[in-house]
Coordinates of C-alpha atoms and ligand atoms in Angstrom, one line a residue:
M432 CA 135.5 80.7 117.3
P433 CA 135.2 80.0 113.3
Q434 CA 132.5 81.6 112.1
H435 CA 129.7 79.1 110.1
D436 CA 130.1 80.1 106.8
D437 CA 133.8 79.4 107.5
L438 CA 132.9 75.7 107.7
A439 CA 130.5 75.5 105.4
P440 CA 132.3 74.3 102.3
F441 CA 133.2 71.5 104.2
H442 CA 129.9 70.2 105.4
I443 CA 129.1 70.4 101.7
L444 CA 132.1 68.5 100.2
L445 CA 131.9 65.5 103.7
G446 CA 128.3 65.8 104.2
D447 CA 125.9 64.3 106.9
G448 CA 128.6 62.6 109.8
G449 CA 131.6 64.4 108.0
V450 CA 132.1 67.5 110.2
L451 CA 131.9 67.1 113.8
T452 CA 131.4 70.8 115.6
D453 CA 129.3 70.0 118.8
P454 CA 131.8 70.2 121.6
G455 CA 130.2 67.1 123.0
M456 CA 131.1 64.8 120.2
T457 CA 134.7 66.3 119.6
D458 CA 135.9 66.0 123.1
R459 CA 137.1 62.5 122.7
Y460 CA 139.5 63.9 119.7
T461 CA 140.8 67.0 121.1
R462 CA 141.9 65.5 124.4
D463 CA 145.4 63.3 124.2
H464 CA 145.6 59.6 125.3
R465 CA 146.9 60.5 128.8
D466 CA 145.0 63.1 129.6
L467 CA 147.6 65.4 129.9
M468 CA 146.6 67.9 127.4
Q469 CA 142.8 69.5 126.3
G470 CA 143.3 70.5 122.7
S471 CA 140.6 72.5 121.0
T472 CA 139.8 72.5 117.3
P473 CA 137.0 74.3 115.2
A474 CA 135.9 71.0 113.5
V475 CA 136.8 67.1 113.3
L476 CA 136.7 66.2 109.9
R477 CA 135.9 62.7 108.9
P478 CA 136.3 62.0 105.5
R479 CA 135.3 58.6 103.6
S480 CA 137.7 58.8 100.7
V481 CA 141.1 59.9 99.3
E482 CA 139.3 62.8 96.7
E483 CA 137.5 63.9 100.1
V484 CA 141.3 64.0 102.1
Q485 CA 142.6 65.8 99.1
G486 CA 139.6 68.1 99.0
L487 CA 139.2 69.0 102.3
V488 CA 142.8 69.7 102.4
R489 CA 142.5 72.1 99.7
L490 CA 139.7 73.8 101.6
A491 CA 141.8 74.1 104.6
R492 CA 144.7 76.2 102.7
A493 CA 141.7 78.4 101.4
G494 CA 140.2 79.0 104.7
G495 CA 143.7 79.5 107.1
F496 CA 143.3 76.6 108.6
G497 CA 145.5 74.4 110.2
L498 CA 145.3 70.4 110.0
V499 CA 146.2 67.5 112.1
P500 CA 145.7 64.0 111.1
Q501 CA 144.4 61.4 113.2
G502 CA 143.9 57.7 113.6
G503 CA 142.8 56.1 117.2
N504 CA 144.4 59.4 118.9
T505 CA 146.3 56.9 121.5
S506 CA 149.9 58.9 121.0
Y507 CA 151.5 59.1 124.2
V508 CA 153.2 62.8 123.2
G509 CA 149.9 64.6 122.1
G510 CA 151.2 63.9 118.6
A511 CA 147.2 64.1 117.1
T512 CA 146.1 66.7 119.7
P513 CA 145.4 70.4 117.9
E514 CA 146.9 73.3 120.1
P515 CA 144.3 75.9 121.1
G516 CA 144.5 79.3 119.5
R517 CA 146.2 77.4 116.3
R518 CA 142.5 76.9 114.4
Q519 CA 143.8 73.6 113.3
L520 CA 141.0 71.1 112.2
I521 CA 141.3 67.3 112.9
V522 CA 141.0 65.1 110.2
S523 CA 140.1 61.6 111.4
L524 CA 140.5 58.9 108.9
E525 CA 138.3 56.6 111.4
R526 CA 135.9 56.0 108.1
M527 CA 138.5 55.3 105.6
T528 CA 138.8 51.7 106.4
R529 CA 138.8 49.9 103.5
I530 CA 140.5 46.7 102.8
R531 CA 141.8 47.3 99.2
A532 CA 143.6 44.1 98.3
V533 CA 145.2 41.0 100.1
D534 CA 147.3 39.2 98.3
P535 CA 148.8 35.7 98.9
L536 CA 151.6 35.8 95.6
N537 CA 153.1 38.6 96.8
F538 CA 152.8 38.7 100.5
T539 CA 151.1 41.9 101.3
L540 CA 148.1 43.7 102.1
A541 CA 146.7 47.3 100.7
C542 CA 144.2 49.0 102.8
D543 CA 143.2 52.4 103.7
A544 CA 145.1 54.1 106.5
G545 CA 142.3 54.4 108.6
I546 CA 141.7 50.8 109.6
I547 CA 142.3 49.7 112.8
L548 CA 145.2 47.8 113.6
A549 CA 143.6 44.6 114.8
D550 CA 141.3 44.8 111.9
A551 CA 144.4 44.9 109.6
Q552 CA 145.5 41.3 111.3
R553 CA 142.6 40.0 111.3
A554 CA 142.0 40.9 107.1
A555 CA 145.3 39.3 106.5
E556 CA 144.6 36.0 109.1
A557 CA 141.4 35.3 107.3
E558 CA 143.8 34.3 104.1
G559 CA 146.5 32.4 105.7
L560 CA 148.7 35.2 106.0
F561 CA 150.1 37.4 109.1
L562 CA 151.1 41.2 109.6
P563 CA 153.6 41.0 112.5
L564 CA 152.8 44.4 113.5
S565 CA 151.2 44.1 116.9
L566 CA 151.0 46.4 120.0
G567 CA 149.1 47.2 123.1
A568 CA 146.8 49.7 121.5
E569 CA 146.2 47.7 118.6
G570 CA 142.6 47.6 119.1
S571 CA 142.0 51.0 119.3
C572 CA 145.2 52.3 117.2
R573 CA 144.8 53.0 113.0
L574 CA 148.0 52.5 111.0
G575 CA 147.7 55.6 109.5
G576 CA 149.4 56.5 113.3
N577 CA 151.4 53.5 113.3
L578 CA 153.1 54.8 110.5
G579 CA 153.0 58.4 111.5
T580 CA 154.8 57.6 114.2
N581 CA 157.1 54.7 113.2
A582 CA 155.4 52.0 115.9
G583 CA 157.5 49.2 117.0
G584 CA 155.8 46.7 119.2
L585 CA 155.9 43.5 120.2
Q586 CA 157.6 41.3 117.4
V587 CA 160.1 44.0 116.3
L588 CA 163.0 41.7 116.8
R589 CA 162.2 39.6 114.0
Y590 CA 160.4 41.8 111.9
G591 CA 161.4 44.7 112.4
M592 CA 159.3 48.5 112.9
A593 CA 156.3 49.9 111.1
R594 CA 159.2 51.5 108.6
D595 CA 160.2 48.3 107.8
L596 CA 157.0 46.4 106.5
V597 CA 156.2 49.0 104.5
L598 CA 156.0 48.5 100.3
G599 CA 153.8 51.5 99.3
L600 CA 152.2 54.2 100.5
E601 CA 149.4 56.9 99.4
V602 CA 149.5 60.7 101.1
V603 CA 148.0 63.6 100.2
L604 CA 150.0 66.3 100.0
P605 CA 149.9 70.0 101.9
D606 CA 148.7 71.7 98.7
G607 CA 146.1 68.4 97.9
A608 CA 147.8 67.0 95.5
L609 CA 148.2 63.0 95.8
F610 CA 151.7 60.9 96.1
S611 CA 150.5 57.2 95.1
D612 CA 153.0 54.6 95.3
M613 CA 150.6 52.2 96.3
R614 CA 153.1 48.9 95.4
T615 CA 153.1 45.4 95.7
L616 CA 157.3 46.0 94.2
R617 CA 160.3 44.7 96.7
K618 CA 163.0 45.8 94.7
N619 CA 162.4 49.5 93.2
N620 CA 165.1 51.6 92.8
I621 CA 163.6 54.7 91.3
G622 CA 165.8 57.2 93.4
Y623 CA 164.7 58.6 97.0
D624 CA 162.5 56.3 98.7
L625 CA 160.1 59.2 99.0
K626 CA 157.5 57.0 101.0
Q627 CA 160.2 56.5 104.0
L628 CA 159.8 60.5 104.6
Y629 CA 156.2 59.9 105.6
I630 CA 156.8 57.7 107.8
G631 CA 158.0 58.7 111.6
A632 CA 156.8 62.1 109.9
E633 CA 154.0 62.3 112.7
G634 CA 151.4 64.3 110.5
T635 CA 153.6 67.1 109.5
L636 CA 153.8 66.7 106.3
G637 CA 150.8 65.2 105.0
I638 CA 148.5 62.6 105.5
I639 CA 148.8 58.9 105.1
T640 CA 145.3 57.8 103.1
G641 CA 146.9 53.8 102.1
V642 CA 149.6 51.8 102.5
V643 CA 150.7 48.5 100.7
L644 CA 152.6 46.1 103.9
K645 CA 154.5 43.5 103.9
L646 CA 153.0 40.1 105.3
W647 CA 154.1 36.7 106.1
P648 CA 152.7 33.4 105.9
A649 CA 150.9 32.4 108.8
Q650 CA 152.0 31.1 112.1
A651 CA 151.6 27.4 112.6
Q652 CA 152.4 27.0 115.9
R653 CA 154.2 28.9 119.1
A654 CA 156.1 28.4 121.9
T655 CA 156.2 30.2 124.6
A656 CA 158.3 30.4 128.1
W657 CA 158.1 33.2 131.2
I658 CA 162.0 33.3 132.3
E659 CA 163.3 34.0 135.6
L660 CA 166.7 35.1 135.6
A661 CA 169.8 35.5 137.1
A662 CA 171.1 38.4 139.2
G663 CA 173.4 40.3 136.7
A664 CA 172.3 38.1 133.6
P665 CA 173.5 39.9 130.5
I666 CA 170.6 41.1 128.8
P667 CA 171.8 41.5 125.2
E668 CA 173.8 38.5 125.2
M669 CA 170.9 36.3 126.0
A670 CA 168.9 38.1 123.2
A671 CA 171.5 37.2 120.6
T672 CA 172.3 33.4 122.1
V673 CA 168.7 33.0 122.2
R674 CA 168.5 34.3 118.2
R675 CA 171.0 31.7 117.2
E676 CA 169.9 29.0 119.3
T677 CA 166.5 28.9 117.5
S678 CA 167.4 29.7 114.0
D679 CA 166.1 33.3 114.8
L680 CA 162.6 32.3 115.3
V681 CA 162.2 34.5 118.3
S682 CA 159.4 36.9 117.5
T683 CA 159.0 38.0 121.1
F684 CA 161.7 38.7 123.6
E685 CA 160.0 41.2 126.4
L686 CA 161.7 42.4 129.3
I687 CA 159.9 42.7 132.5
S688 CA 161.2 43.8 136.0
A689 CA 160.2 42.5 139.1
S690 CA 158.8 45.2 140.4
S691 CA 156.9 45.4 137.6
L692 CA 155.7 42.0 138.3
D693 CA 154.7 43.1 141.6
L694 CA 152.5 46.2 140.3
V695 CA 150.5 43.7 138.0
A696 CA 150.1 41.3 141.3
A697 CA 149.3 44.0 143.6
M698 CA 146.4 45.1 140.7
Q699 CA 145.2 41.8 140.6
G700 CA 145.1 40.9 144.2
A701 CA 145.5 37.3 144.3
G702 CA 149.0 37.3 142.3
T703 CA 149.3 36.1 138.9
G704 CA 151.0 32.7 139.3
L705 CA 154.2 33.9 137.4
K706 CA 157.7 35.2 139.3
A707 CA 161.0 37.2 138.2
G708 CA 164.2 36.4 139.2
P709 CA 166.4 38.5 140.7
G710 CA 167.1 40.0 137.2
G711 CA 163.7 40.4 136.2
A712 CA 161.9 37.7 133.7
V713 CA 161.3 38.2 130.4
L714 CA 158.8 36.7 128.0
L715 CA 159.9 34.6 125.0
E716 CA 157.8 33.3 122.4
L717 CA 159.0 31.6 119.4
T718 CA 156.5 31.0 116.5
A719 CA 156.7 29.2 112.8
S720 CA 154.6 29.1 109.9
S721 CA 155.9 25.1 109.4
S722 CA 154.2 22.3 111.7
R723 CA 157.1 20.2 110.6
I724 CA 159.8 22.2 112.7
D725 CA 159.0 21.0 116.4
L726 CA 159.4 24.0 118.1
D727 CA 158.8 22.7 122.1
A728 CA 162.2 21.0 121.4
V729 CA 163.8 24.0 120.1
L730 CA 162.7 26.2 123.0
M731 CA 163.6 23.8 125.1
G732 CA 167.3 23.2 124.4
C733 CA 167.6 26.6 124.2
L734 CA 166.4 27.3 128.1
E735 CA 168.6 24.4 129.0
D736 CA 171.4 26.3 127.0
L737 CA 170.6 29.7 129.2
M738 CA 170.5 27.8 132.1
E739 CA 173.6 26.3 131.6
R740 CA 175.1 29.4 131.3
S741 CA 173.8 30.2 134.7
W742 CA 171.6 33.4 133.4
V743 CA 168.5 31.8 133.8
T744 CA 167.4 30.6 137.3
D745 CA 163.9 28.9 136.4
A746 CA 161.0 28.8 133.5
V747 CA 157.6 28.3 133.1
L748 CA 156.7 27.0 129.2
A749 CA 153.4 27.9 128.8
Q750 CA 151.2 24.2 128.1
S751 CA 148.1 26.0 126.8
E752 CA 146.9 28.7 124.9
A753 CA 145.2 29.7 128.4
Q754 CA 148.3 29.6 129.9
R755 CA 150.3 31.6 127.4
R756 CA 147.6 34.5 127.6
A757 CA 148.1 34.2 130.8
M758 CA 151.6 35.5 130.6
W759 CA 150.9 37.7 128.0
A760 CA 148.3 39.2 130.2
V761 CA 150.8 40.3 132.8
R762 CA 152.9 42.0 130.3
E763 CA 150.2 43.8 128.9
T764 CA 148.5 45.0 132.2
I765 CA 152.0 46.4 133.4
P766 CA 150.6 49.7 132.7
E767 CA 147.1 49.4 134.1
G768 CA 149.4 48.4 137.5
E769 CA 151.0 51.6 137.4
K770 CA 148.2 53.5 136.8
H771 CA 146.6 51.5 140.3
A772 CA 149.9 52.3 142.2
G773 CA 148.9 55.8 141.4
G774 CA 150.3 56.1 138.3
S775 CA 153.9 56.5 136.7
V776 CA 155.9 59.3 134.7
K777 CA 157.0 57.1 132.2
H778 CA 160.4 57.9 130.2
D779 CA 160.4 56.0 126.7
I780 CA 164.3 55.8 125.8
A781 CA 166.1 53.4 123.6
V782 CA 169.8 52.2 124.0
P783 CA 171.4 50.0 121.2
I784 CA 170.6 45.9 122.2
S785 CA 174.4 45.6 123.3
N786 CA 174.3 48.8 125.6
I787 CA 170.7 47.6 127.4
T788 CA 172.5 46.3 130.6
A789 CA 175.0 49.3 131.2
F790 CA 171.8 51.4 130.5
L791 CA 170.0 49.2 133.4
E792 CA 172.6 49.7 135.9
R793 CA 173.5 53.3 135.3
G794 CA 169.7 53.8 135.4
A795 CA 169.4 51.8 138.9
A796 CA 172.7 54.1 140.2
L797 CA 170.9 57.3 139.4
L798 CA 167.7 56.2 141.3
A799 CA 169.6 55.3 144.0
E800 CA 171.2 58.3 143.9
H801 CA 168.6 60.6 143.5
L802 CA 165.7 59.8 144.2
P803 CA 166.3 56.5 146.6
E804 CA 162.8 56.6 148.0
V805 CA 161.1 56.4 144.5
R806 CA 159.7 52.7 143.0
L807 CA 160.4 51.8 139.3
S808 CA 159.2 50.0 136.8
V809 CA 161.5 48.5 134.0
Y810 CA 159.8 46.9 131.0
G811 CA 160.6 47.2 127.2
H812 CA 161.2 45.3 123.9
V813 CA 164.5 44.1 123.6
G814 CA 164.0 44.0 120.2
D815 CA 164.4 47.5 119.4
G816 CA 166.3 48.1 122.9
N817 CA 163.3 50.2 124.0
L818 CA 162.9 50.7 127.4
H819 CA 159.9 51.8 129.7
Y820 CA 161.8 53.7 132.5
N821 CA 158.9 54.4 134.7
L822 CA 159.0 56.1 138.3
V823 CA 155.7 55.3 140.0
V824 CA 154.2 58.0 141.8
P825 CA 155.0 57.6 145.2
Q826 CA 152.0 57.4 147.8
G827 CA 150.5 60.6 148.6
R828 CA 152.3 62.9 146.1
D829 CA 150.2 64.5 143.4
R830 CA 150.8 63.1 139.9
L831 CA 151.3 66.4 137.7
D832 CA 153.2 67.9 140.5
F833 CA 155.5 64.5 140.2
T834 CA 155.8 64.9 136.7
R835 CA 157.1 68.0 136.5
A836 CA 159.7 67.6 139.1
I837 CA 160.7 64.6 137.4
E838 CA 161.1 66.3 134.0
A839 CA 162.3 68.8 135.3
D840 CA 165.5 67.3 136.3
F841 CA 165.9 63.4 136.7
A842 CA 164.7 62.9 133.3
H843 CA 167.3 64.6 132.1
R844 CA 170.1 62.4 133.7
L845 CA 168.4 59.3 132.3
Y846 CA 168.4 61.3 128.9
A847 CA 171.9 61.8 129.4
A848 CA 172.5 58.6 130.3
A849 CA 170.8 56.8 127.5
I850 CA 172.2 59.6 124.8
E851 CA 175.8 58.4 126.2
L852 CA 175.2 55.1 125.7
G853 CA 174.3 55.7 121.7
G854 CA 170.7 56.0 122.4
S855 CA 168.0 58.2 122.2
F856 CA 165.2 60.0 124.4
S857 CA 162.2 59.1 122.5
A858 CA 161.9 55.6 120.8
E859 CA 158.3 54.5 121.2
Y860 CA 156.4 57.2 121.2
G861 CA 157.8 60.1 119.0
I862 CA 158.3 63.5 119.3
G863 CA 154.7 65.0 119.4
R864 CA 153.9 68.1 121.5
F865 CA 155.5 66.8 124.4
K866 CA 158.9 66.6 123.6
R867 CA 159.3 69.5 121.0
D868 CA 162.0 71.0 123.7
L869 CA 163.4 67.7 124.3
L870 CA 164.6 67.8 120.4
V871 CA 165.9 71.0 120.4
R872 CA 167.7 70.2 123.2
Y873 CA 169.2 66.7 122.3
A874 CA 169.0 66.6 118.8
D875 CA 172.1 67.1 116.8
P876 CA 172.0 70.7 115.5
A877 CA 172.2 69.4 111.7
R878 CA 169.6 67.2 111.9
L879 CA 167.2 69.4 113.4
A880 CA 168.6 72.2 110.2
L881 CA 167.7 69.5 107.4
M882 CA 164.3 68.5 109.5
E883 CA 163.4 72.2 109.2
T884 CA 164.7 71.7 105.8
V885 CA 162.7 69.3 104.3
K886 CA 159.0 70.6 106.4
R887 CA 159.9 74.1 104.5
S888 CA 160.3 72.7 101.1
L889 CA 157.2 70.3 101.6
D890 CA 154.7 72.3 103.6
P891 CA 155.9 75.7 103.1
D892 CA 152.7 77.0 104.7
G893 CA 153.0 75.1 108.0
I894 CA 149.7 73.7 107.5
M895 CA 150.3 70.2 108.6
N896 CA 150.3 69.6 112.6
A897 CA 152.3 72.4 113.0
G898 CA 153.4 72.2 116.7
A899 CA 153.9 68.8 116.7
M900 CA 157.8 67.8 116.5
L901 CA 159.4 71.3 115.2
Ligands
LIG1749 P1 147.5 58.6 116.6 O1 147.4 58.9 118.2 O2 145.8 59.1 116.3 O3 148.2 59.6 116.0 C1 149.9 59.8 116.0 C2 151.0 60.5 115.3 O4 150.3 60.0 114.1 C3 150.1 62.0 115.4 O5 151.3 62.7 114.9 C4 148.9 62.1 113.8 O6 149.1 63.3 113.8 C5 149.8 61.3 113.3 N1 148.9 60.4 111.9 C6 147.8 59.7 112.3 N2 147.1 59.6 111.5 C7 148.2 59.8 110.5 C8 147.9 60.0 108.8 N3 146.9 59.4 108.5 N4 148.8 60.3 108.1 C9 149.7 61.1 108.3 N5 150.0 61.0 110.3 C10 149.1 60.4 110.7 N6 154.1 52.6 119.9 C11 155.0 51.8 119.8 O7 155.9 51.6 118.8 N7 155.4 50.6 120.1 C12 154.4 49.9 121.5 O8 154.6 48.7 121.5 C13 153.3 50.6 122.0 N8 152.5 50.3 122.8 C14 151.4 51.0 123.2 C15 150.2 50.6 123.7 C16 149.4 51.4 124.3 C17 148.7 50.7 125.8 C18 148.7 52.5 123.9 C19 148.1 53.5 124.6 C20 150.4 53.5 122.8 C21 151.5 52.5 122.3 N9 152.3 52.9 121.7 C22 153.4 52.3 120.9 C23 152.0 54.6 121.4 C24 151.9 54.1 119.6 O9 152.4 55.5 119.1 C25 150.2 54.3 119.3 O10 149.8 53.4 119.8 C26 150.0 54.3 117.6 O11 150.8 54.0 117.0 C27 149.2 55.2 117.3 O12 148.2 55.2 116.5 P2 147.4 56.0 116.5 O13 146.2 55.6 115.5 O14 146.4 56.0 117.7 O15 147.6 57.3 116.3

C-alpha cells in the first residue's frame, strides 16, 4: 500500500478532485470494460492542463510509480487497466476537454485529448464541419484513447482510421518534456513523422494531451440502404463496385451476418423488421456535402447494378430519418444481442479486403469441423477488413470457462487462417494486456525487436503503461 506521503506531492500539484484514492471512487477506473480484469492502483490522477500532466510525470518518476494513461476506459483488451503489483497510477484525461480551435479554412479541429469523441464531433458540426471518426463507444471514449488504439470505426472505408485523420499532436514524454507539434499544416516533410509513433502505441510511449484532426465539409445529405445478400455474394467485389458506381461517396459498408441479426431480433422480442439474405446483410450509407447531387438516384442505380449481378436479393431504402436510425440501431445493438444470448467469445481479426470472403469460408469450415454446435455472430467494417468473428456462449456453459477453452485452441486456428490470408489477429482493439502473448506468438521477430528498441529508447525506465502491448 502506498504511504500517504508518497501521494502528497500529487495532491499539492493537482489540487481538489485531482487525486482519487478511495476504492469506491477508483473502482470504475481500475475495472476493464469487459469486466475480465480487476486492476489496482494507488491513485487515479486527474490533471486539468498539459503543465499538470508534465508535473505529474516528473513526480511519478521521482516516486518510482508507473503511469497508465486512460481515456474513456472502453478498451476491449485491458489496455488502460493497471496491473496489480506494478504500482501504476492511472492518468485520466477526463478533465482535459477543451476545444482549442475549429478552423473552417484549414478544415481542422484542435482540442485536448480528454474530450469525448461525440463532443468533438459536435464541436465540428457546430461550425458546419464534419469529423468522420465514429464508433459504437463514441459517447464515452475519448480522443486520447482513440489515438492510443488507432481506432477505426464506421466510416473507415472513405476516411481511414484515426491515424489518417491526425495533422498535429502534443505528447508529454516519459521524462516530463513536451513534444508539441500542434500544426494545421498538410504538407510537412521535416524528417521522421514522429507523431505517428504515438498513435496506436497504447500509451506505452507517452501521454497524448492534444491533437489537431482533419475535418471535412458537413454532410448535407445521406442515402441509406439495408441490403440482403445472395448466397455466395462476393463481399470484396461488391464493396469495390459500390465505391466505383457511387464516385466513392460510400461512408459506411457494414457486413452483418444473418445470425447476428437473429440475436438482435431475439433480444428485441418483436423482431427488427429487417431481413438478411442467405449471404447475410449489408448496411450501406452514402453521404455528400452538396445537395446538388441526387444521392438517392446514385444509390438506386448502384443497387440495380448489384441486383443485375445477382449479388443482392432485395434491398430496403431508408425513407425517413427514423427508418435510417432503426437500421443503424440494429447494427449497433449486435454486441447487446450477443450479451443477451449469454455472451460471446470475441475475435477481432482483419484480413485484406480482397480476402474477406475467403476468410469467411475458411472460418465456416473450421467451425463446422471443430465446433459444429456453436452459434456464430459475424459482423464488421468492410472498409478496414475488420471482422468481429464472435462465438456465442452455448446455453448452460460458463462464459469464462468457454472463453478459456476457445482461446486455448479454436482461436488459434482462426488467427492462423487470418494470418495466412495476409491478415492480423488484432485489428480494432490493439494488444493491451489480454493479447500480449499473441503478439509474442504471431508477430514477426524483427518487428518485435524493433518495437522493443523503440520502447527502450523512448521510455528507458518503463514508466509508461508497462505490461501493455510489450
Ligand atoms: P481507453 O480504453 O481509456 O484506453 C485505450 C488505450 O489507449 C490504453 O492503452 C490507454 O493506455 C491508451 N490511452 C488512453 N488515453 C491515452 C492518452 N491520452 N495518451 C496515450 N494513450 C492513451 N474500436 C475501433 O477501432 N473501432 C470500432 O468500431 C470500435 N467500436 C467499439 C464499440 C464499443 C461499444 C466499444 C466498447 C469499443 C469499441 N472499440 C472500437 C474499441 C476502441 O478501442 C475504444 O472504444 C476506443 O478507441 C478507446 O478509447 P478510450 O478513450 O475508451 O480509451
